[in-house]
Amino acid sequence: MGTKTVDETGADTGPEARTDEEKVDVTKSDAMGADEVTEVDDAEDGDEAELLEGLGEDEKEGPSGVGQGAAAVVSAGLGLVSLTGGWIGTVAAARETLVGQLETASTATVATQVKEVYGDAWQTSALWAGFFALAALVVGVFVLARPAFGAPGKPQAPWIKSVGWAGVSLGVIGLLLAVLKYTDVLLGLPSTS
């Protein structure tokens, strides 16, 4: 095990083998005196130290983009909830149905009963969907506009932009559908006459 061997690539291995850095140092010391090599290495180390000292803590590590990425995912999630409906909208619609049933007299017309029991619940569901869509739109626009107010020269990761645009798109579609549901343009109440 303590012998010098040659691997498949032809490189020396084992305890007697020299690394590339040792070979380069030998070449440098042959061309210049040993004192000159030490001075060059010290100058390079000093330059790096000066650069790192001039930077603040945030600039050394750089922004990770975790917050922007999380906000982009939240935006897309809110947009998806606005399209599919969330449990808050479902509970609010069921509550409105119950209130409509309790407040509507049994002698009321069919049109009044349909509006109070089903129409108000439909509009409540549309309001909650519109709220989630608006939240998705606001968060998505914030994610896309954030680099304009951040550190110059630090680009936003492409996946954050993509997910942010998905959140904005889902928010716009959800808001449009919520308005159409609320105004009875989309799946309005049936005619009772």
PDB file of C-alpha atoms in Angstrom:
ATOM      1  CA  MET A   1       0.000   0.000   0.000  1.00  0.00           C
ATOM      2  CA  GLY A   2       2.967   2.331   0.544  1.00  0.00           C
ATOM      3  CA  THR A   3       4.218   2.061  -3.020  1.00  0.00           C
ATOM      4  CA  LYS A   4       3.844   4.467  -5.874  1.00  0.00           C
ATOM      5  CA  THR A   5       1.142   3.356  -8.316  1.00  0.00           C
ATOM      6  CA  VAL A   6      -0.356   4.664 -11.528  1.00  0.00           C
ATOM      7  CA  ASP A   7      -4.136   4.681 -11.993  1.00  0.00           C
ATOM      8  CA  GLU A   8      -5.998   4.207 -15.300  1.00  0.00           C
ATOM      9  CA  THR A   9      -5.602   7.852 -16.319  1.00  0.00           C
ATOM     10  CA  GLY A  10      -1.851   7.678 -15.946  1.00  0.00           C
ATOM     11  CA  ALA A  11      -1.768   9.856 -12.832  1.00  0.00           C
ATOM     12  CA  ASP A  12       0.552   8.859 -10.010  1.00  0.00           C
ATOM     13  CA  THR A  13      -1.097   7.769  -6.785  1.00  0.00           C
ATOM     14  CA  GLY A  14       0.224   6.721  -3.408  1.00  0.00           C
ATOM     15  CA  PRO A  15       2.284   8.481  -0.740  1.00  0.00           C
ATOM     16  CA  GLU A  16       5.178   9.354  -3.057  1.00  0.00           C
ATOM     17  CA  ALA A  17       2.971  10.969  -5.733  1.00  0.00           C
ATOM     18  CA  ARG A  18       2.986  14.740  -6.074  1.00  0.00           C
ATOM     19  CA  THR A  19      -0.142  16.844  -6.463  1.00  0.00           C
ATOM     20  CA  ASP A  20      -0.669  19.421  -9.196  1.00  0.00           C
ATOM     21  CA  GLU A  21      -0.167  22.248  -6.693  1.00  0.00           C
ATOM     22  CA  GLU A  22       3.252  20.886  -5.703  1.00  0.00           C
ATOM     23  CA  LYS A  23       4.242  20.599  -9.361  1.00  0.00           C
ATOM     24  CA  VAL A  24       3.143  24.196 -10.020  1.00  0.00           C
ATOM     25  CA  ASP A  25       5.062  25.461  -6.987  1.00  0.00           C
ATOM     26  CA  VAL A  26       8.215  23.744  -8.242  1.00  0.00           C
ATOM     27  CA  THR A  27       7.789  25.425 -11.615  1.00  0.00           C
ATOM     28  CA  LYS A  28       7.306  28.837  -9.985  1.00  0.00           C
ATOM     29  CA  SER A  29      10.317  28.458  -7.737  1.00  0.00           C
ATOM     30  CA  ASP A  30      12.474  27.423 -10.685  1.00  0.00           C
ATOM     31  CA  ALA A  31      11.533  30.568 -12.626  1.00  0.00           C
ATOM     32  CA  MET A  32      11.766  32.975  -9.653  1.00  0.00           C
ATOM     33  CA  GLY A  33      13.559  32.988  -6.389  1.00  0.00           C
ATOM     34  CA  ALA A  34      11.805  31.454  -3.345  1.00  0.00           C
ATOM     35  CA  ASP A  35      11.421  34.906  -1.765  1.00  0.00           C
ATOM     36  CA  GLU A  36       9.553  36.232  -4.805  1.00  0.00           C
ATOM     37  CA  VAL A  37       7.074  33.332  -4.712  1.00  0.00           C
ATOM     38  CA  THR A  38       6.236  34.055  -1.069  1.00  0.00           C
ATOM     39  CA  GLU A  39       5.679  37.747  -1.839  1.00  0.00           C
ATOM     40  CA  VAL A  40       3.249  36.927  -4.694  1.00  0.00           C
ATOM     41  CA  ASP A  41       1.263  34.526  -2.477  1.00  0.00           C
ATOM     42  CA  ASP A  42       1.084  37.106   0.342  1.00  0.00           C
ATOM     43  CA  ALA A  43      -0.134  39.805  -2.064  1.00  0.00           C
ATOM     44  CA  GLU A  44      -2.904  37.552  -3.390  1.00  0.00           C
ATOM     45  CA  ASP A  45      -4.042  36.689   0.147  1.00  0.00           C
ATOM     46  CA  GLY A  46      -4.065  40.390   1.099  1.00  0.00           C
ATOM     47  CA  ASP A  47      -6.205  41.339  -1.896  1.00  0.00           C
ATOM     48  CA  GLU A  48      -8.844  38.737  -0.992  1.00  0.00           C
ATOM     49  CA  ALA A  49      -8.882  39.872   2.616  1.00  0.00           C
ATOM     50  CA  GLU A  50      -9.348  43.518   1.581  1.00  0.00           C
ATOM     51  CA  LEU A  51     -12.243  42.605  -0.709  1.00  0.00           C
ATOM     52  CA  LEU A  52     -13.992  40.594   1.999  1.00  0.00           C
ATOM     53  CA  GLU A  53     -13.473  43.311   4.622  1.00  0.00           C
ATOM     54  CA  GLY A  54     -15.021  45.941   2.329  1.00  0.00           C
ATOM     55  CA  LEU A  55     -18.216  43.944   1.976  1.00  0.00           C
ATOM     56  CA  GLY A  56     -21.006  43.947   4.531  1.00  0.00           C
ATOM     57  CA  GLU A  57     -22.376  40.709   5.941  1.00  0.00           C
ATOM     58  CA  ASP A  58     -25.335  40.717   3.529  1.00  0.00           C
ATOM     59  CA  GLU A  59     -23.105  41.271   0.516  1.00  0.00           C
ATOM     60  CA  LYS A  60     -20.754  38.417   1.400  1.00  0.00           C
ATOM     61  CA  GLU A  61     -23.471  35.821   1.445  1.00  0.00           C
ATOM     62  CA  GLY A  62     -25.985  37.549  -0.825  1.00  0.00           C
ATOM     63  CA  PRO A  63     -29.753  37.295  -0.572  1.00  0.00           C
ATOM     64  CA  SER A  64     -30.908  33.713  -0.746  1.00  0.00           C
ATOM     65  CA  GLY A  65     -34.303  34.475  -2.298  1.00  0.00           C
ATOM     66  CA  VAL A  66     -36.090  32.159   0.137  1.00  0.00           C
ATOM     67  CA  GLY A  67     -38.637  34.820   1.088  1.00  0.00           C
ATOM     68  CA  GLN A  68     -39.384  35.690  -2.525  1.00  0.00           C
ATOM     69  CA  GLY A  69     -39.706  32.012  -3.426  1.00  0.00           C
ATOM     70  CA  ALA A  70     -42.063  31.358  -0.526  1.00  0.00           C
ATOM     71  CA  ALA A  71     -44.190  34.376  -1.454  1.00  0.00           C
ATOM     72  CA  ALA A  72     -44.380  33.177  -5.063  1.00  0.00           C
ATOM     73  CA  VAL A  73     -45.578  29.732  -3.948  1.00  0.00           C
ATOM     74  CA  VAL A  74     -48.136  31.345  -1.598  1.00  0.00           C
ATOM     75  CA  SER A  75     -49.390  33.478  -4.473  1.00  0.00           C
ATOM     76  CA  ALA A  76     -49.878  30.442  -6.710  1.00  0.00           C
ATOM     77  CA  GLY A  77     -51.572  28.568  -3.866  1.00  0.00           C
ATOM     78  CA  LEU A  78     -53.985  31.422  -3.173  1.00  0.00           C
ATOM     79  CA  GLY A  79     -54.801  31.620  -6.880  1.00  0.00           C
ATOM     80  CA  LEU A  80     -55.542  27.907  -6.942  1.00  0.00           C
ATOM     81  CA  VAL A  81     -57.789  28.205  -3.875  1.00  0.00           C
ATOM     82  CA  SER A  82     -59.690  31.043  -5.557  1.00  0.00           C
ATOM     83  CA  LEU A  83     -60.478  28.764  -8.491  1.00  0.00           C
ATOM     84  CA  THR A  84     -61.319  25.572  -6.607  1.00  0.00           C
ATOM     85  CA  GLY A  85     -62.865  27.088  -3.492  1.00  0.00           C
ATOM     86  CA  GLY A  86     -61.619  26.809   0.031  1.00  0.00           C
ATOM     87  CA  TRP A  87     -63.173  25.545   3.199  1.00  0.00           C
ATOM     88  CA  ILE A  88     -63.763  29.116   4.400  1.00  0.00           C
ATOM     89  CA  GLY A  89     -65.900  29.856   1.336  1.00  0.00           C
ATOM     90  CA  THR A  90     -67.737  26.555   1.709  1.00  0.00           C
ATOM     91  CA  VAL A  91     -68.490  27.159   5.390  1.00  0.00           C
ATOM     92  CA  ALA A  92     -69.590  30.739   4.716  1.00  0.00           C
ATOM     93  CA  ALA A  93     -71.897  29.581   1.907  1.00  0.00           C
ATOM     94  CA  ALA A  94     -73.389  26.830   4.089  1.00  0.00           C
ATOM     95  CA  ARG A  95     -73.955  29.352   6.881  1.00  0.00           C
ATOM     96  CA  GLU A  96     -75.681  31.716   4.461  1.00  0.00           C
ATOM     97  CA  THR A  97     -77.904  28.852   3.285  1.00  0.00           C
ATOM     98  CA  LEU A  98     -78.892  28.095   6.874  1.00  0.00           C
ATOM     99  CA  VAL A  99     -79.610  31.763   7.614  1.00  0.00           C
ATOM    100  CA  GLY A 100     -81.715  31.966   4.447  1.00  0.00           C
ATOM    101  CA  GLN A 101     -83.726  28.923   5.490  1.00  0.00           C
ATOM    102  CA  LEU A 102     -84.325  30.314   8.971  1.00  0.00           C
ATOM    103  CA  GLU A 103     -85.307  33.804   7.852  1.00  0.00           C
ATOM    104  CA  THR A 104     -87.532  32.856   4.937  1.00  0.00           C
ATOM    105  CA  ALA A 105     -91.165  32.357   5.838  1.00  0.00           C
ATOM    106  CA  SER A 106     -92.893  29.273   4.531  1.00  0.00           C
ATOM    107  CA  THR A 107     -95.445  31.524   2.869  1.00  0.00           C
ATOM    108  CA  ALA A 108     -92.780  33.371   0.817  1.00  0.00           C
ATOM    109  CA  THR A 109     -92.796  33.064  -2.939  1.00  0.00           C
ATOM    110  CA  VAL A 110     -90.572  30.529  -4.678  1.00  0.00           C
ATOM    111  CA  ALA A 111     -88.430  33.318  -6.138  1.00  0.00           C
ATOM    112  CA  THR A 112     -87.801  34.751  -2.657  1.00  0.00           C
ATOM    113  CA  GLN A 113     -86.965  31.333  -1.222  1.00  0.00           C
ATOM    114  CA  VAL A 114     -84.505  30.538  -4.039  1.00  0.00           C
ATOM    115  CA  LYS A 115     -82.807  33.903  -3.681  1.00  0.00           C
ATOM    116  CA  GLU A 116     -82.556  33.766   0.117  1.00  0.00           C
ATOM    117  CA  VAL A 117     -81.515  30.129   0.409  1.00  0.00           C
ATOM    118  CA  TYR A 118     -79.315  29.640  -2.675  1.00  0.00           C
ATOM    119  CA  GLY A 119     -78.614  33.040  -4.230  1.00  0.00           C
ATOM    120  CA  ASP A 120     -77.069  34.619  -1.141  1.00  0.00           C
ATOM    121  CA  ALA A 121     -74.932  31.516  -0.520  1.00  0.00           C
ATOM    122  CA  TRP A 122     -73.702  31.623  -4.150  1.00  0.00           C
ATOM    123  CA  GLN A 123     -72.724  35.270  -3.781  1.00  0.00           C
ATOM    124  CA  THR A 124     -70.971  34.612  -0.465  1.00  0.00           C
ATOM    125  CA  SER A 125     -68.950  31.857  -2.113  1.00  0.00           C
ATOM    126  CA  ALA A 126     -68.074  34.265  -4.941  1.00  0.00           C
ATOM    127  CA  LEU A 127     -66.958  36.931  -2.444  1.00  0.00           C
ATOM    128  CA  TRP A 128     -64.562  34.541  -0.705  1.00  0.00           C
ATOM    129  CA  ALA A 129     -63.174  33.329  -4.027  1.00  0.00           C
ATOM    130  CA  GLY A 130     -62.658  36.950  -5.049  1.00  0.00           C
ATOM    131  CA  PHE A 131     -60.849  37.661  -1.780  1.00  0.00           C
ATOM    132  CA  PHE A 132     -58.412  34.779  -2.354  1.00  0.00           C
ATOM    133  CA  ALA A 133     -57.915  35.810  -5.987  1.00  0.00           C
ATOM    134  CA  LEU A 134     -57.166  39.400  -4.995  1.00  0.00           C
ATOM    135  CA  ALA A 135     -54.688  38.210  -2.351  1.00  0.00           C
ATOM    136  CA  ALA A 136     -52.967  35.984  -4.947  1.00  0.00           C
ATOM    137  CA  LEU A 137     -52.766  38.900  -7.359  1.00  0.00           C
ATOM    138  CA  VAL A 138     -51.297  41.295  -4.779  1.00  0.00           C
ATOM    139  CA  VAL A 139     -48.697  38.808  -3.506  1.00  0.00           C
ATOM    140  CA  GLY A 140     -47.736  37.793  -7.064  1.00  0.00           C
ATOM    141  CA  VAL A 141     -47.259  41.402  -8.154  1.00  0.00           C
ATOM    142  CA  PHE A 142     -45.175  42.044  -5.043  1.00  0.00           C
ATOM    143  CA  VAL A 143     -42.912  39.078  -5.880  1.00  0.00           C
ATOM    144  CA  LEU A 144     -42.429  40.253  -9.459  1.00  0.00           C
ATOM    145  CA  ALA A 145     -41.826  43.890  -8.463  1.00  0.00           C
ATOM    146  CA  ARG A 146     -39.471  43.118  -5.554  1.00  0.00           C
ATOM    147  CA  PRO A 147     -36.216  42.942  -7.595  1.00  0.00           C
ATOM    148  CA  ALA A 148     -36.732  46.546  -8.705  1.00  0.00           C
ATOM    149  CA  PHE A 149     -36.375  47.646  -5.072  1.00  0.00           C
ATOM    150  CA  GLY A 150     -33.710  45.133  -4.015  1.00  0.00           C
ATOM    151  CA  ALA A 151     -29.955  45.063  -4.350  1.00  0.00           C
ATOM    152  CA  PRO A 152     -28.814  46.105  -7.832  1.00  0.00           C
ATOM    153  CA  GLY A 153     -27.099  43.452  -9.907  1.00  0.00           C
ATOM    154  CA  LYS A 154     -28.695  40.550  -8.027  1.00  0.00           C
ATOM    155  CA  PRO A 155     -31.068  38.836 -10.474  1.00  0.00           C
ATOM    156  CA  GLN A 156     -34.144  36.983  -9.303  1.00  0.00           C
ATOM    157  CA  ALA A 157     -34.123  33.223  -9.808  1.00  0.00           C
ATOM    158  CA  PRO A 158     -36.073  32.171 -12.925  1.00  0.00           C
ATOM    159  CA  TRP A 159     -38.266  29.716 -11.021  1.00  0.00           C
ATOM    160  CA  ILE A 160     -39.386  32.489  -8.671  1.00  0.00           C
ATOM    161  CA  LYS A 161     -40.451  34.590 -11.652  1.00  0.00           C
ATOM    162  CA  SER A 162     -42.308  31.641 -13.178  1.00  0.00           C
ATOM    163  CA  VAL A 163     -44.204  30.788 -10.010  1.00  0.00           C
ATOM    164  CA  GLY A 164     -44.886  34.498  -9.403  1.00  0.00           C
ATOM    165  CA  TRP A 165     -46.377  34.836 -12.891  1.00  0.00           C
ATOM    166  CA  ALA A 166     -48.451  31.695 -12.266  1.00  0.00           C
ATOM    167  CA  GLY A 167     -49.829  33.293  -9.090  1.00  0.00           C
ATOM    168  CA  VAL A 168     -50.667  36.523 -10.918  1.00  0.00           C
ATOM    169  CA  SER A 169     -52.352  34.612 -13.758  1.00  0.00           C
ATOM    170  CA  LEU A 170     -54.388  32.449 -11.403  1.00  0.00           C
ATOM    171  CA  GLY A 171     -55.325  35.557  -9.409  1.00  0.00           C
ATOM    172  CA  VAL A 172     -56.583  37.388 -12.497  1.00  0.00           C
ATOM    173  CA  ILE A 173     -58.584  34.369 -13.694  1.00  0.00           C
ATOM    174  CA  GLY A 174     -59.987  33.770 -10.190  1.00  0.00           C
ATOM    175  CA  LEU A 175     -60.956  37.431  -9.793  1.00  0.00           C
ATOM    176  CA  LEU A 176     -62.699  37.440 -13.167  1.00  0.00           C
ATOM    177  CA  LEU A 177     -64.632  34.273 -12.331  1.00  0.00           C
ATOM    178  CA  ALA A 178     -65.581  35.623  -8.894  1.00  0.00           C
ATOM    179  CA  VAL A 179     -67.007  38.797 -10.430  1.00  0.00           C
ATOM    180  CA  LEU A 180     -68.920  36.756 -13.013  1.00  0.00           C
ATOM    181  CA  LYS A 181     -70.324  34.476 -10.267  1.00  0.00           C
ATOM    182  CA  TYR A 182     -71.301  37.381  -8.014  1.00  0.00           C
ATOM    183  CA  THR A 183     -73.124  39.251 -10.795  1.00  0.00           C
ATOM    184  CA  ASP A 184     -74.959  36.055 -11.889  1.00  0.00           C
ATOM    185  CA  VAL A 185     -73.437  36.207 -15.374  1.00  0.00           C
ATOM    186  CA  LEU A 186     -71.837  32.814 -14.762  1.00  0.00           C
ATOM    187  CA  LEU A 187     -74.302  30.153 -13.597  1.00  0.00           C
ATOM    188  CA  GLY A 188     -76.965  32.564 -12.365  1.00  0.00           C
ATOM    189  CA  LEU A 189     -80.035  31.506 -10.419  1.00  0.00           C
ATOM    190  CA  PRO A 190     -82.714  29.691 -12.415  1.00  0.00           C
ATOM    191  CA  SER A 191     -85.845  31.522 -13.390  1.00  0.00           C
ATOM    192  CA  THR A 192     -88.794  30.758 -11.084  1.00  0.00           C
ATOM    193  CA  SER A 193     -91.566  32.282 -13.160  1.00  0.00           C
TER     194      SER A 193
END
